Coordinates of C-alpha atoms in Angstrom, one line a residue:
Chain O
M1 CA 102.7 83.5 104.1
R2 CA 106.3 84.6 105.1
V3 CA 107.3 80.7 105.3
I4 CA 105.6 80.3 101.5
Q5 CA 107.6 83.6 100.5
L6 CA 110.9 81.9 101.9
V7 CA 110.4 78.7 100.1
V8 CA 109.7 80.4 96.9
L9 CA 113.0 82.6 97.2
G10 CA 114.7 79.1 98.3
I11 CA 113.8 77.5 95.0
G12 CA 115.4 80.4 92.8
T13 CA 118.5 80.2 95.4
G14 CA 118.6 76.3 94.7
A15 CA 118.6 77.0 91.0
F16 CA 121.6 78.9 91.2
L17 CA 123.3 76.7 93.5
L18 CA 122.6 74.1 91.1
L19 CA 124.2 75.6 88.4
A20 CA 127.0 76.8 90.3
T21 CA 127.5 73.1 91.6
L22 CA 127.3 70.7 88.8
G23 CA 130.4 71.1 87.2
F24 CA 132.1 71.4 90.7
A25 CA 130.6 67.8 91.5
L26 CA 131.4 66.5 88.1
V27 CA 135.0 67.4 88.9
R28 CA 135.0 65.9 91.9
R29 CA 133.2 62.7 90.9
V30 CA 135.3 62.1 88.1
E31 CA 138.8 63.6 88.6
G32 CA 138.3 62.8 92.5
F33 CA 139.2 66.1 94.4
L34 CA 137.7 69.7 95.7
N35 CA 138.6 71.9 92.9
I36 CA 138.5 75.2 95.0
A37 CA 139.1 77.3 91.8
H38 CA 135.8 76.4 90.4
A39 CA 134.2 79.7 91.9
E40 CA 137.0 81.8 90.2
L41 CA 135.9 80.3 87.1
M42 CA 132.4 81.8 87.7
S43 CA 133.7 85.0 88.5
V44 CA 135.9 85.1 84.9
A45 CA 132.6 84.1 83.0
A46 CA 130.5 86.5 84.8
F47 CA 133.2 89.5 84.3
T48 CA 134.0 88.4 80.7
T49 CA 130.1 88.8 79.9
W50 CA 129.9 92.2 81.9
Y51 CA 132.7 93.4 79.9
L52 CA 131.7 92.5 76.4
N53 CA 127.9 93.3 77.4
T54 CA 128.1 96.2 79.3
E55 CA 131.4 97.7 78.2
L56 CA 131.8 96.8 74.4
G57 CA 127.7 96.9 74.1
W58 CA 127.4 93.5 72.5
H59 CA 124.0 91.7 73.1
F60 CA 123.5 89.6 76.2
L61 CA 123.3 86.1 74.8
L62 CA 126.1 86.8 72.6
A63 CA 128.5 87.9 75.4
G64 CA 127.4 85.0 77.7
A65 CA 128.0 82.5 74.8
V66 CA 131.6 83.7 74.0
A67 CA 132.2 83.8 78.0
L68 CA 131.1 80.1 78.4
A69 CA 133.5 79.0 75.2
L70 CA 136.1 80.8 77.4
T71 CA 135.8 79.2 81.1
G72 CA 135.5 75.8 79.2
V73 CA 138.7 76.5 77.5
L74 CA 140.4 78.2 80.4
S75 CA 139.2 75.2 82.6
L76 CA 140.8 73.1 80.2
M77 CA 143.9 74.8 80.3
I78 CA 144.6 74.7 84.0
A79 CA 143.6 70.8 84.0
R80 CA 146.3 70.4 81.5
L81 CA 148.9 72.7 82.9
I82 CA 148.4 72.2 86.3
Y83 CA 146.5 69.7 87.8
D84 CA 147.5 66.8 85.6
P85 CA 151.3 66.8 86.4
I86 CA 150.7 66.3 89.9
K87 CA 147.7 63.7 89.6
H88 CA 150.0 61.2 91.5
L89 CA 150.5 63.3 94.5
G90 CA 146.9 62.5 95.6
P91 CA 143.6 64.6 96.1
A92 CA 145.0 66.6 99.2
I93 CA 147.7 67.9 97.2
L94 CA 145.5 68.7 94.4
L95 CA 143.1 70.4 96.5
I96 CA 145.8 72.8 98.0
T97 CA 147.1 73.4 94.4
S98 CA 143.5 74.7 93.2
V99 CA 143.7 77.2 96.1
G100 CA 146.8 78.4 94.4
V101 CA 144.7 78.2 90.9
A102 CA 142.0 80.2 93.0
F103 CA 144.6 82.9 94.2
L104 CA 146.2 82.9 90.6
L105 CA 142.5 83.5 89.0
H106 CA 141.4 86.0 91.5
G107 CA 144.5 88.2 91.6
V108 CA 144.3 88.5 87.7
T109 CA 140.6 88.9 87.2
A110 CA 140.6 92.0 90.2
A111 CA 143.6 93.4 89.0
V112 CA 142.0 93.6 85.4
V113 CA 138.4 94.7 86.6
G114 CA 139.4 96.7 89.3
V115 CA 137.1 97.7 92.4
G116 CA 133.4 98.8 92.2
I117 CA 130.2 96.9 91.7
R118 CA 129.4 95.8 88.3
S119 CA 126.1 94.6 86.6
F120 CA 124.8 93.2 83.2
T121 CA 122.9 95.3 80.6
I122 CA 119.7 93.2 80.8
P123 CA 116.1 94.3 80.4
R124 CA 114.7 95.4 83.8
L125 CA 111.8 92.9 84.8
S126 CA 109.6 93.9 87.4
A127 CA 108.4 91.1 90.1
F128 CA 104.7 90.1 90.0
T129 CA 102.9 88.8 92.8
V130 CA 101.0 85.2 92.6
G131 CA 98.7 84.8 95.3
G132 CA 100.4 87.3 97.6
V133 CA 103.7 85.6 96.9
L134 CA 106.4 87.8 95.5
I135 CA 107.9 86.6 92.1
T136 CA 111.0 87.7 90.6
P137 CA 111.2 86.8 87.0
Y138 CA 114.8 86.4 86.7
R139 CA 114.6 83.8 89.3
L140 CA 112.3 81.7 86.9
V141 CA 115.0 82.1 84.3
L142 CA 117.5 80.6 86.6
L143 CA 115.3 77.8 87.4
G144 CA 114.7 77.3 83.8
L145 CA 118.4 77.6 83.1
A146 CA 119.4 75.2 85.8
A147 CA 116.6 72.5 84.5
V148 CA 118.0 72.9 81.0
A149 CA 121.5 72.5 82.1
S150 CA 120.8 69.3 84.7
I151 CA 118.7 67.7 81.6
A152 CA 121.6 68.5 79.1
L153 CA 124.2 67.1 81.4
A154 CA 122.2 64.1 82.1
L155 CA 121.4 63.4 78.8
F156 CA 125.2 64.0 78.0
L157 CA 126.5 61.6 80.5
N158 CA 123.6 58.9 79.7
K159 CA 123.5 59.1 75.8
T160 CA 126.7 60.0 74.4
R161 CA 129.7 57.9 73.7
T162 CA 131.9 60.4 75.9
G163 CA 129.4 60.8 78.4
K164 CA 129.5 56.8 79.0
S165 CA 133.2 57.1 79.0
I166 CA 133.1 59.6 81.8
R167 CA 131.0 57.7 83.8
A168 CA 133.0 54.7 83.5
M169 CA 136.0 56.5 84.3
A170 CA 134.4 58.0 87.5
I171 CA 133.7 54.4 88.8
N172 CA 137.4 52.9 88.1
R173 CA 139.7 54.9 85.8
D174 CA 142.1 52.1 85.7
L175 CA 139.7 49.5 84.4
A176 CA 137.8 51.8 82.0
G177 CA 141.0 52.4 80.6
S178 CA 142.1 49.0 80.1
R179 CA 138.6 48.4 78.4
G180 CA 139.9 50.9 75.7
V181 CA 137.8 53.7 77.1
D182 CA 139.6 56.9 75.7
I183 CA 140.5 58.2 79.3
D184 CA 142.5 61.3 78.1
A185 CA 139.4 62.4 75.9
A186 CA 137.1 61.8 78.7
S187 CA 139.0 63.7 81.1
R188 CA 139.3 66.7 78.4
A189 CA 135.7 66.6 78.2
T190 CA 134.7 66.4 81.8
W191 CA 136.9 69.8 82.2
F192 CA 135.6 71.6 79.3
A193 CA 131.9 70.6 80.8
S194 CA 132.7 71.8 84.1
G195 CA 134.2 74.9 82.7
V196 CA 131.0 75.7 80.8
L197 CA 129.0 75.0 83.7
A198 CA 131.1 77.1 86.0
G199 CA 130.4 80.1 83.6
L200 CA 126.8 79.4 83.4
G201 CA 126.9 79.5 87.6
G202 CA 128.5 82.8 87.0
I203 CA 126.6 84.3 84.5
A204 CA 123.8 83.3 86.9
L205 CA 125.7 85.2 89.7
G206 CA 125.5 88.4 87.4
I207 CA 121.7 87.9 86.5
L208 CA 121.0 87.4 90.3
G209 CA 122.2 90.7 91.4
T210 CA 125.4 93.1 91.1
L211 CA 129.0 91.5 90.9
T212 CA 132.2 92.6 92.7
T213 CA 135.3 90.5 92.6
D214 CA 135.0 89.3 95.8
I215 CA 131.7 87.3 95.1
A216 CA 133.3 84.3 93.7
F217 CA 135.1 83.3 96.8
Q218 CA 131.9 83.8 99.1
Q219 CA 130.4 81.0 96.6
I220 CA 132.7 78.3 96.9
L221 CA 131.8 78.0 100.4
V222 CA 128.3 77.2 99.7
I223 CA 129.2 75.2 96.6
L224 CA 131.3 72.9 99.0
A225 CA 128.2 72.6 101.2
V226 CA 126.0 71.5 98.1
A227 CA 128.7 68.9 97.2
I228 CA 129.2 67.6 100.4
V229 CA 125.4 67.0 101.0
A230 CA 125.1 65.4 97.6
G231 CA 128.0 63.3 98.5
L232 CA 129.7 61.3 95.8
G233 CA 126.4 60.0 94.5
S234 CA 124.2 60.8 91.0
L235 CA 123.4 64.0 89.6
Y236 CA 120.0 63.4 91.2
G237 CA 122.0 64.0 94.5
V238 CA 123.5 67.0 93.5
I239 CA 119.7 68.5 92.6
A240 CA 118.4 67.5 96.0
A241 CA 121.2 68.9 97.8
A242 CA 121.3 72.4 95.9
F243 CA 117.8 72.7 97.1
I244 CA 118.2 71.4 100.4
V245 CA 120.9 73.6 101.3
A246 CA 119.2 76.8 99.6
L247 CA 116.0 76.3 101.3
A248 CA 117.9 75.7 105.1
M249 CA 119.6 78.9 104.2
D250 CA 116.5 80.8 103.3
L251 CA 114.0 79.5 105.6
S252 CA 116.7 80.5 108.6
L253 CA 116.0 84.1 107.8
L254 CA 113.0 83.0 109.7
I255 CA 114.6 82.6 113.2
L256 CA 118.4 84.3 112.4
P257 CA 119.7 87.7 110.8
G258 CA 120.3 87.5 107.2
G259 CA 124.2 87.8 108.1
Y260 CA 124.0 84.0 109.3
R261 CA 123.0 82.6 106.0
P262 CA 126.4 81.1 104.9
V263 CA 126.8 79.7 108.4
V264 CA 123.7 77.9 108.1
A265 CA 125.2 76.1 104.9
F266 CA 128.4 75.4 107.0
A267 CA 126.5 74.1 109.9
I268 CA 125.2 71.6 107.5
V269 CA 128.2 71.0 106.1
I270 CA 129.5 70.1 109.7
L271 CA 126.8 67.8 110.3
V272 CA 126.6 65.8 107.4
L273 CA 130.5 65.3 107.6
L274 CA 130.1 64.1 111.0
F275 CA 126.7 62.0 111.0
R276 CA 126.3 61.0 107.0
P277 CA 129.7 61.5 105.5
E278 CA 128.7 59.8 102.4
G279 CA 125.9 62.2 101.7
V280 CA 122.2 62.3 101.1
A281 CA 122.8 60.3 97.8
G282 CA 125.5 58.3 98.5
Q283 CA 126.0 54.4 99.3
K284 CA 127.4 53.7 102.9
G285 CA 131.1 53.3 102.9
R286 CA 131.9 54.7 99.5
A287 CA 132.9 58.3 100.5
A288 CA 134.8 59.8 103.2
A289 CA 137.2 58.1 105.7
Chain E
M1 CA 162.4 104.2 102.5
N2 CA 163.1 103.6 106.1
W3 CA 165.0 100.0 106.2
G4 CA 165.1 100.0 109.7
Q5 CA 161.5 100.3 110.2
F6 CA 160.9 97.5 107.3
A7 CA 163.3 95.3 109.2
I8 CA 161.5 95.7 112.6
T9 CA 158.0 94.7 110.8
V10 CA 159.3 92.2 108.9
V11 CA 161.1 90.5 112.2
T12 CA 157.8 91.1 113.9
L13 CA 155.3 89.8 111.5
V14 CA 157.8 86.8 110.8
S15 CA 157.7 86.0 114.5
I16 CA 153.8 86.0 114.7
F17 CA 153.2 84.5 111.8
G18 CA 156.2 81.9 112.1
V19 CA 154.3 80.5 115.3
V20 CA 151.2 80.0 112.9
T21 CA 153.1 78.2 110.3
L22 CA 154.8 75.9 112.9
V23 CA 151.3 75.2 114.4
L24 CA 150.5 74.3 111.0
N25 CA 153.6 72.4 110.4
M26 CA 153.0 70.1 113.5
Q27 CA 149.4 69.3 112.3
Y28 CA 150.1 68.8 108.7
G29 CA 153.5 68.3 108.1
Q30 CA 154.2 65.8 111.0
A31 CA 151.0 64.6 111.6
G32 CA 149.5 64.7 108.1
M33 CA 146.4 66.6 109.1
I34 CA 144.9 69.3 106.8
N35 CA 143.8 72.1 108.5
F36 CA 141.8 74.9 106.6
G37 CA 140.9 76.6 109.7
V38 CA 144.2 77.6 111.3
V39 CA 142.9 81.3 111.5
A40 CA 140.2 80.5 113.8
Y41 CA 143.0 79.9 116.8
F42 CA 144.5 82.9 116.0
A43 CA 141.2 85.0 116.0
A44 CA 139.9 83.2 119.1
G45 CA 143.3 84.3 120.9
A46 CA 143.3 87.8 119.7
Y47 CA 140.1 88.5 120.2
T48 CA 139.8 86.7 123.8
Y49 CA 143.0 88.6 124.6
I50 CA 141.0 91.8 123.9
L51 CA 138.0 91.0 125.7
L52 CA 139.8 90.0 128.9
T53 CA 141.8 93.1 129.0
Q54 CA 139.9 96.1 127.3
A55 CA 137.6 98.7 129.3
P56 CA 134.1 98.2 129.9
P57 CA 132.2 99.7 127.5
S58 CA 130.9 103.3 128.3
E59 CA 127.7 104.7 128.1
T60 CA 128.8 107.6 125.9
S61 CA 130.9 105.8 123.3
L62 CA 129.4 104.0 119.9
D63 CA 130.6 100.5 121.1
Q64 CA 128.4 97.7 121.3
Y65 CA 130.7 95.0 122.8
V66 CA 129.4 93.9 126.2
I67 CA 132.6 92.1 127.5
G68 CA 135.3 94.1 128.7
L69 CA 136.9 93.1 131.9
E70 CA 140.0 95.2 132.4
L71 CA 142.3 92.2 133.3
P72 CA 145.9 92.3 133.4
V73 CA 148.2 91.7 130.1
W74 CA 149.3 88.3 131.5
V75 CA 145.7 87.1 132.4
G76 CA 144.7 88.3 128.8
F77 CA 147.6 86.1 127.2
I78 CA 146.7 83.0 129.2
G79 CA 143.2 83.7 128.5
A80 CA 144.2 83.7 124.9
A81 CA 146.2 80.5 124.9
L82 CA 142.9 78.8 127.0
A83 CA 140.6 80.1 124.2
G84 CA 143.1 78.4 121.6
L85 CA 142.6 75.6 123.7
V86 CA 138.7 75.5 123.8
F87 CA 138.2 76.2 120.1
A88 CA 140.6 73.2 119.4
A89 CA 138.5 70.9 121.8
I90 CA 135.7 71.9 119.7
T91 CA 137.0 71.7 116.2
G92 CA 139.1 68.6 117.4
W93 CA 136.8 66.3 117.8
P94 CA 135.3 65.6 114.3
T95 CA 138.8 65.1 113.5
L96 CA 139.0 61.4 115.4
R97 CA 136.7 60.3 112.6
L98 CA 137.5 62.3 109.4
R99 CA 140.6 62.2 107.3
G100 CA 142.2 64.4 104.3
E101 CA 140.2 66.5 102.2
Y102 CA 137.0 66.0 104.7
L103 CA 138.9 67.3 107.5
A104 CA 140.2 70.2 105.7
L105 CA 136.5 71.1 104.8
T106 CA 135.1 70.6 108.6
T107 CA 138.1 73.0 109.8
F108 CA 137.6 75.4 107.3
A109 CA 133.7 75.3 108.3
F110 CA 134.7 76.0 111.8
A111 CA 136.8 78.8 110.8
E112 CA 134.1 80.4 108.5
V113 CA 131.4 80.0 111.3
F114 CA 133.6 81.5 113.5
H115 CA 134.1 84.8 111.7
S116 CA 130.6 85.0 110.6
F117 CA 130.0 85.1 114.4
I118 CA 132.6 88.2 114.7
V119 CA 131.1 90.0 111.6
N120 CA 127.4 89.4 112.8
E121 CA 127.4 89.5 116.5
Q122 CA 127.9 93.5 117.0
R123 CA 127.7 92.7 120.9
F124 CA 130.7 90.5 120.7
A125 CA 133.4 92.9 119.4
N126 CA 131.3 95.8 117.5
G127 CA 131.0 93.5 114.4
T128 CA 132.7 94.7 111.0
R129 CA 133.8 98.1 112.8
G130 CA 136.0 95.8 115.1
L131 CA 137.9 97.1 118.2
V132 CA 140.2 99.9 117.5
G133 CA 143.1 101.4 119.7
V134 CA 143.8 98.3 121.9
P135 CA 146.4 99.6 124.4
R136 CA 149.8 98.2 124.0
P137 CA 151.1 96.3 126.9
Y138 CA 153.7 97.7 129.6
R139 CA 153.6 100.8 127.4
E140 CA 155.0 103.2 130.0
Q141 CA 157.3 101.0 131.3
I142 CA 159.1 100.4 128.4
T143 CA 161.4 103.7 128.0
F144 CA 164.7 102.6 127.4
I145 CA 164.1 101.4 124.1
D146 CA 161.8 101.9 121.0
Y147 CA 158.6 100.3 121.3
D148 CA 158.4 98.5 118.3
I149 CA 161.6 97.2 118.6
A150 CA 161.0 95.7 122.1
L151 CA 157.4 94.1 120.8
A152 CA 159.8 92.7 117.8
I153 CA 162.3 91.3 120.0
G154 CA 159.3 90.2 122.3
A155 CA 157.7 88.3 119.3
L156 CA 160.9 86.7 118.4
V157 CA 161.7 85.3 121.6
F158 CA 158.5 83.7 122.0
L159 CA 159.1 82.4 118.2
V160 CA 162.3 81.0 119.3
I161 CA 160.6 79.5 122.5
V162 CA 157.6 77.6 120.5
F163 CA 160.4 76.7 117.7
V164 CA 162.8 74.8 120.6
I165 CA 159.5 73.4 122.2
F166 CA 158.2 71.8 118.5
E167 CA 161.7 70.6 117.4
R168 CA 161.9 68.5 120.8
I169 CA 158.6 67.2 120.4
V170 CA 159.1 66.2 116.6
Q171 CA 162.8 64.5 117.8
S172 CA 160.9 62.5 120.8
P173 CA 159.3 59.1 120.2
Y174 CA 156.0 61.1 120.7
G175 CA 156.9 63.0 117.3
R176 CA 157.9 59.8 115.3
S177 CA 154.3 58.4 116.4
L178 CA 152.9 61.8 114.7
E179 CA 155.1 60.9 111.7
A180 CA 153.8 57.5 111.5
L181 CA 150.0 58.8 112.1
R182 CA 151.0 60.9 108.5
D183 CA 152.7 57.7 106.9
D184 CA 151.0 54.8 107.8
E185 CA 148.3 55.0 110.2
L186 CA 147.4 51.2 110.3
A187 CA 151.3 50.3 111.1
L188 CA 150.8 52.7 114.3
T189 CA 147.5 51.0 115.1
T190 CA 149.1 47.8 114.9
V191 CA 152.1 48.4 117.3
G192 CA 149.2 49.4 119.8
K193 CA 148.8 53.2 119.4
R194 CA 145.4 54.9 119.6
T195 CA 145.5 57.3 116.4
S196 CA 142.5 58.8 117.3
R197 CA 143.9 60.2 120.6
F198 CA 147.1 61.2 118.7
R199 CA 145.0 63.2 116.7
L200 CA 143.1 65.2 119.1
E201 CA 146.3 65.8 121.0
V202 CA 147.9 67.5 118.1
F203 CA 145.2 69.9 117.8
L204 CA 145.0 70.5 121.6
F205 CA 148.5 71.2 122.1
T206 CA 149.4 73.3 119.1
A207 CA 146.2 75.5 119.2
P208 CA 147.4 77.6 122.2
F209 CA 150.5 78.5 120.6
A210 CA 148.6 79.9 117.6
A211 CA 146.2 81.7 119.6
M212 CA 148.9 83.3 121.6
A213 CA 150.3 84.5 118.4
G214 CA 147.2 85.9 117.9
A215 CA 147.5 88.1 121.0
F216 CA 151.1 89.5 119.8
Y217 CA 149.3 90.3 116.7
V218 CA 146.9 92.7 118.2
W219 CA 149.6 94.4 120.1
F220 CA 151.2 94.7 116.9
T221 CA 148.1 96.5 114.9
T222 CA 146.6 97.4 118.2
L223 CA 143.3 96.7 116.5
A224 CA 141.1 93.8 115.6
I225 CA 138.7 93.8 112.8
P226 CA 137.1 91.0 111.1
D227 CA 139.1 91.7 107.8
L228 CA 142.1 90.9 109.7
F229 CA 141.4 87.3 110.3
T230 CA 140.2 85.7 107.1
A231 CA 140.5 82.5 105.6
E232 CA 143.5 84.5 103.6
V233 CA 145.3 84.2 107.3
T234 CA 145.1 80.4 106.9
F235 CA 146.1 80.2 103.0
I236 CA 149.1 82.7 103.4
V237 CA 150.4 80.3 106.3
W238 CA 149.8 77.5 103.8
I239 CA 151.9 78.8 101.2
A240 CA 154.4 79.3 103.6
L241 CA 154.7 76.4 104.6
I242 CA 154.5 74.6 100.9
V243 CA 157.0 77.1 100.3
G244 CA 159.5 76.0 103.1
G245 CA 158.9 72.4 102.5
E246 CA 156.5 70.9 104.8
A247 CA 157.5 68.6 107.7
S248 CA 160.4 70.9 108.7
N249 CA 160.0 73.4 111.3
R250 CA 163.2 75.1 109.7
G251 CA 161.4 74.9 106.2
A252 CA 158.2 76.4 107.9
L253 CA 160.2 79.5 109.1
I254 CA 162.0 79.8 106.0
G255 CA 159.0 79.9 104.2
I256 CA 157.4 82.3 106.1
T257 CA 160.0 84.9 106.2
L258 CA 159.8 84.8 102.4
V259 CA 156.1 85.5 102.2
V260 CA 156.2 88.3 104.7
V261 CA 159.2 89.7 103.2
F262 CA 157.5 89.7 99.8
E263 CA 154.6 91.2 100.9
E264 CA 156.1 93.7 103.0
L265 CA 158.2 94.4 99.8
V266 CA 155.3 95.2 97.6
R267 CA 153.9 97.3 100.1
T268 CA 156.5 99.5 100.0
I269 CA 156.4 100.1 96.6
P270 CA 155.4 103.7 95.8
F271 CA 152.3 104.2 93.8
K272 CA 150.9 107.4 92.2
T273 CA 147.6 106.2 91.9
I274 CA 145.3 104.2 93.9
R275 CA 144.5 101.9 90.9
G276 CA 148.1 100.9 90.5
A277 CA 148.2 99.9 94.3
Q278 CA 144.9 98.0 94.0
I279 CA 146.6 96.4 90.7
A280 CA 150.0 95.9 92.7
A281 CA 147.8 94.3 95.7
E282 CA 146.1 92.0 93.2
L283 CA 149.0 90.8 91.4
E284 CA 150.6 90.0 94.8
V285 CA 147.6 87.5 95.4
A286 CA 148.2 86.1 91.9
A287 CA 152.2 85.7 92.7
L288 CA 151.2 84.1 96.0
G289 CA 149.0 81.5 94.1
I290 CA 151.4 80.7 91.5
L291 CA 154.3 80.2 94.3
L292 CA 151.7 77.9 95.9
I293 CA 151.4 75.9 92.4
V294 CA 155.1 76.0 91.7
F295 CA 156.4 74.7 94.9
L296 CA 154.2 72.1 95.5
R297 CA 154.8 70.7 92.2
W298 CA 158.7 70.6 92.3
Q299 CA 159.2 71.3 95.8
P300 CA 162.5 72.9 95.2
F301 CA 163.2 73.4 98.8
A302 CA 162.5 70.3 100.0
A303 CA 166.2 68.7 99.7
L304 CA 167.3 71.7 101.1
T305 CA 165.4 71.6 104.6
R306 CA 165.1 67.9 105.3
A307 CA 167.8 66.0 103.5
T308 CA 167.3 62.9 105.1
R309 CA 163.6 62.3 105.4
R310 CA 161.7 61.3 102.4
L311 CA 159.1 63.5 100.7
V312 CA 155.4 63.5 102.3
R313 CA 153.1 61.8 99.6

């Protein structure tokens, strides 16, 4: 029984992880580096929503929509001003720079928001049981949100012209450019989409529980785990990885104290990097090394 | 404010974190290996020192730790170095296969796992409450000089020793092999060097110094709580290295001096409200972020600190 309960919990966690990782994985695939600042963008969205919703009394959905637009634009601006000019220095320098961006975003967010625990003003929905398994309605909402976001991203990448440009660019930037793909436009779309997805992840975080300014940094660790497990494969790899990591973390509660949940994610990172660096869905010899 | 005390604090902290920056410079600046888990050696050294030297847990106190060997200070210090070595051996073997950002992630993951262990395992070091009131070594013997000054001098001497050792290594043929490891691993392989051996060796011979710096750090703070050993330490050291210009030991020291002076100056600003102090602390984090971004992009001190060498790409 406890196992089934934890699996249900894990599916909810997986939905959140998927939302949090989609944008990160997109940037990693297209722009070729690990953007540590992604989690801080989540935090910006969460606190913008909180401010508009709880402090100014806006409707939650409106507040959320404004926050998503804001993180989309912010993501685009950061990319243009900070990442693009140093692209030639390689993924390692970009990674370290993104740590600087994370510091910057974190410092500003925390200075503005201050200490304390915050939460959205949304209706309190009580949990119900199905066959003895406790189900939290908001976790179902997240699952729906994650499904919608994944399908929307899949349709965008597969059906639209910009989406196809992004995929072409992810495979071979120079070739795509020389074949007439508008690389700058595709790059802008990537950053904007990634920012909006980070925003969704941040709002999901606020729906799941309460917010503190330190919450984002704790998430980047797990996001990295999901992205590494997913490898540089497709969107489906990210979906699989989000649920694998989430289930592993939540099922670990059977044998380990709760404080070790992040450790489980990290143990997975280490194992994957050592034994299958291309990730669950990647092809051999493409990633790592 | 008391500038004398300020100077003593700065010298002590620069010396302690300077050693960690030199370690990172050897790993990243010289050998090109991105280590995002430097704090783990530092923490391993600090905690090992305490476990070896502290008194056994008493029945009456609230302490939950189980190890306290009451060994002499010098045994604790050597033990700290060995702990760094062991941790480097554990985290070092992945380096034989991983490069670049994947190495960064693995080292980061190892450090976070270790941090989680310290936080969650009450029996190791009281969990989040940590170990407080760590005795300062040779407290009774040092009567002729203020203890803080003595500790600052001790830390500075340690820094100078590490600096001299590392300078010699950099200038030796071995040091040039490490630079080749960074710049062109294939070339190093073709001249018959085993690159994987170098990669492991760099981790092994540098980590003990960071661990010993960890022991100095608990002498300075007289406590070891998990909050002192977060990923922030790693990133502060990274910022220092980038600001000073990587691949230069002198640059590393310039960088850490600037960062420590900056941090301590912010700390001395008197605030009327707690909110004001909190804003300043957070803006300090933001400012460090800006420093990292700006210095990575323009590398203003690079020309100053290593005029004759080309930039690391």
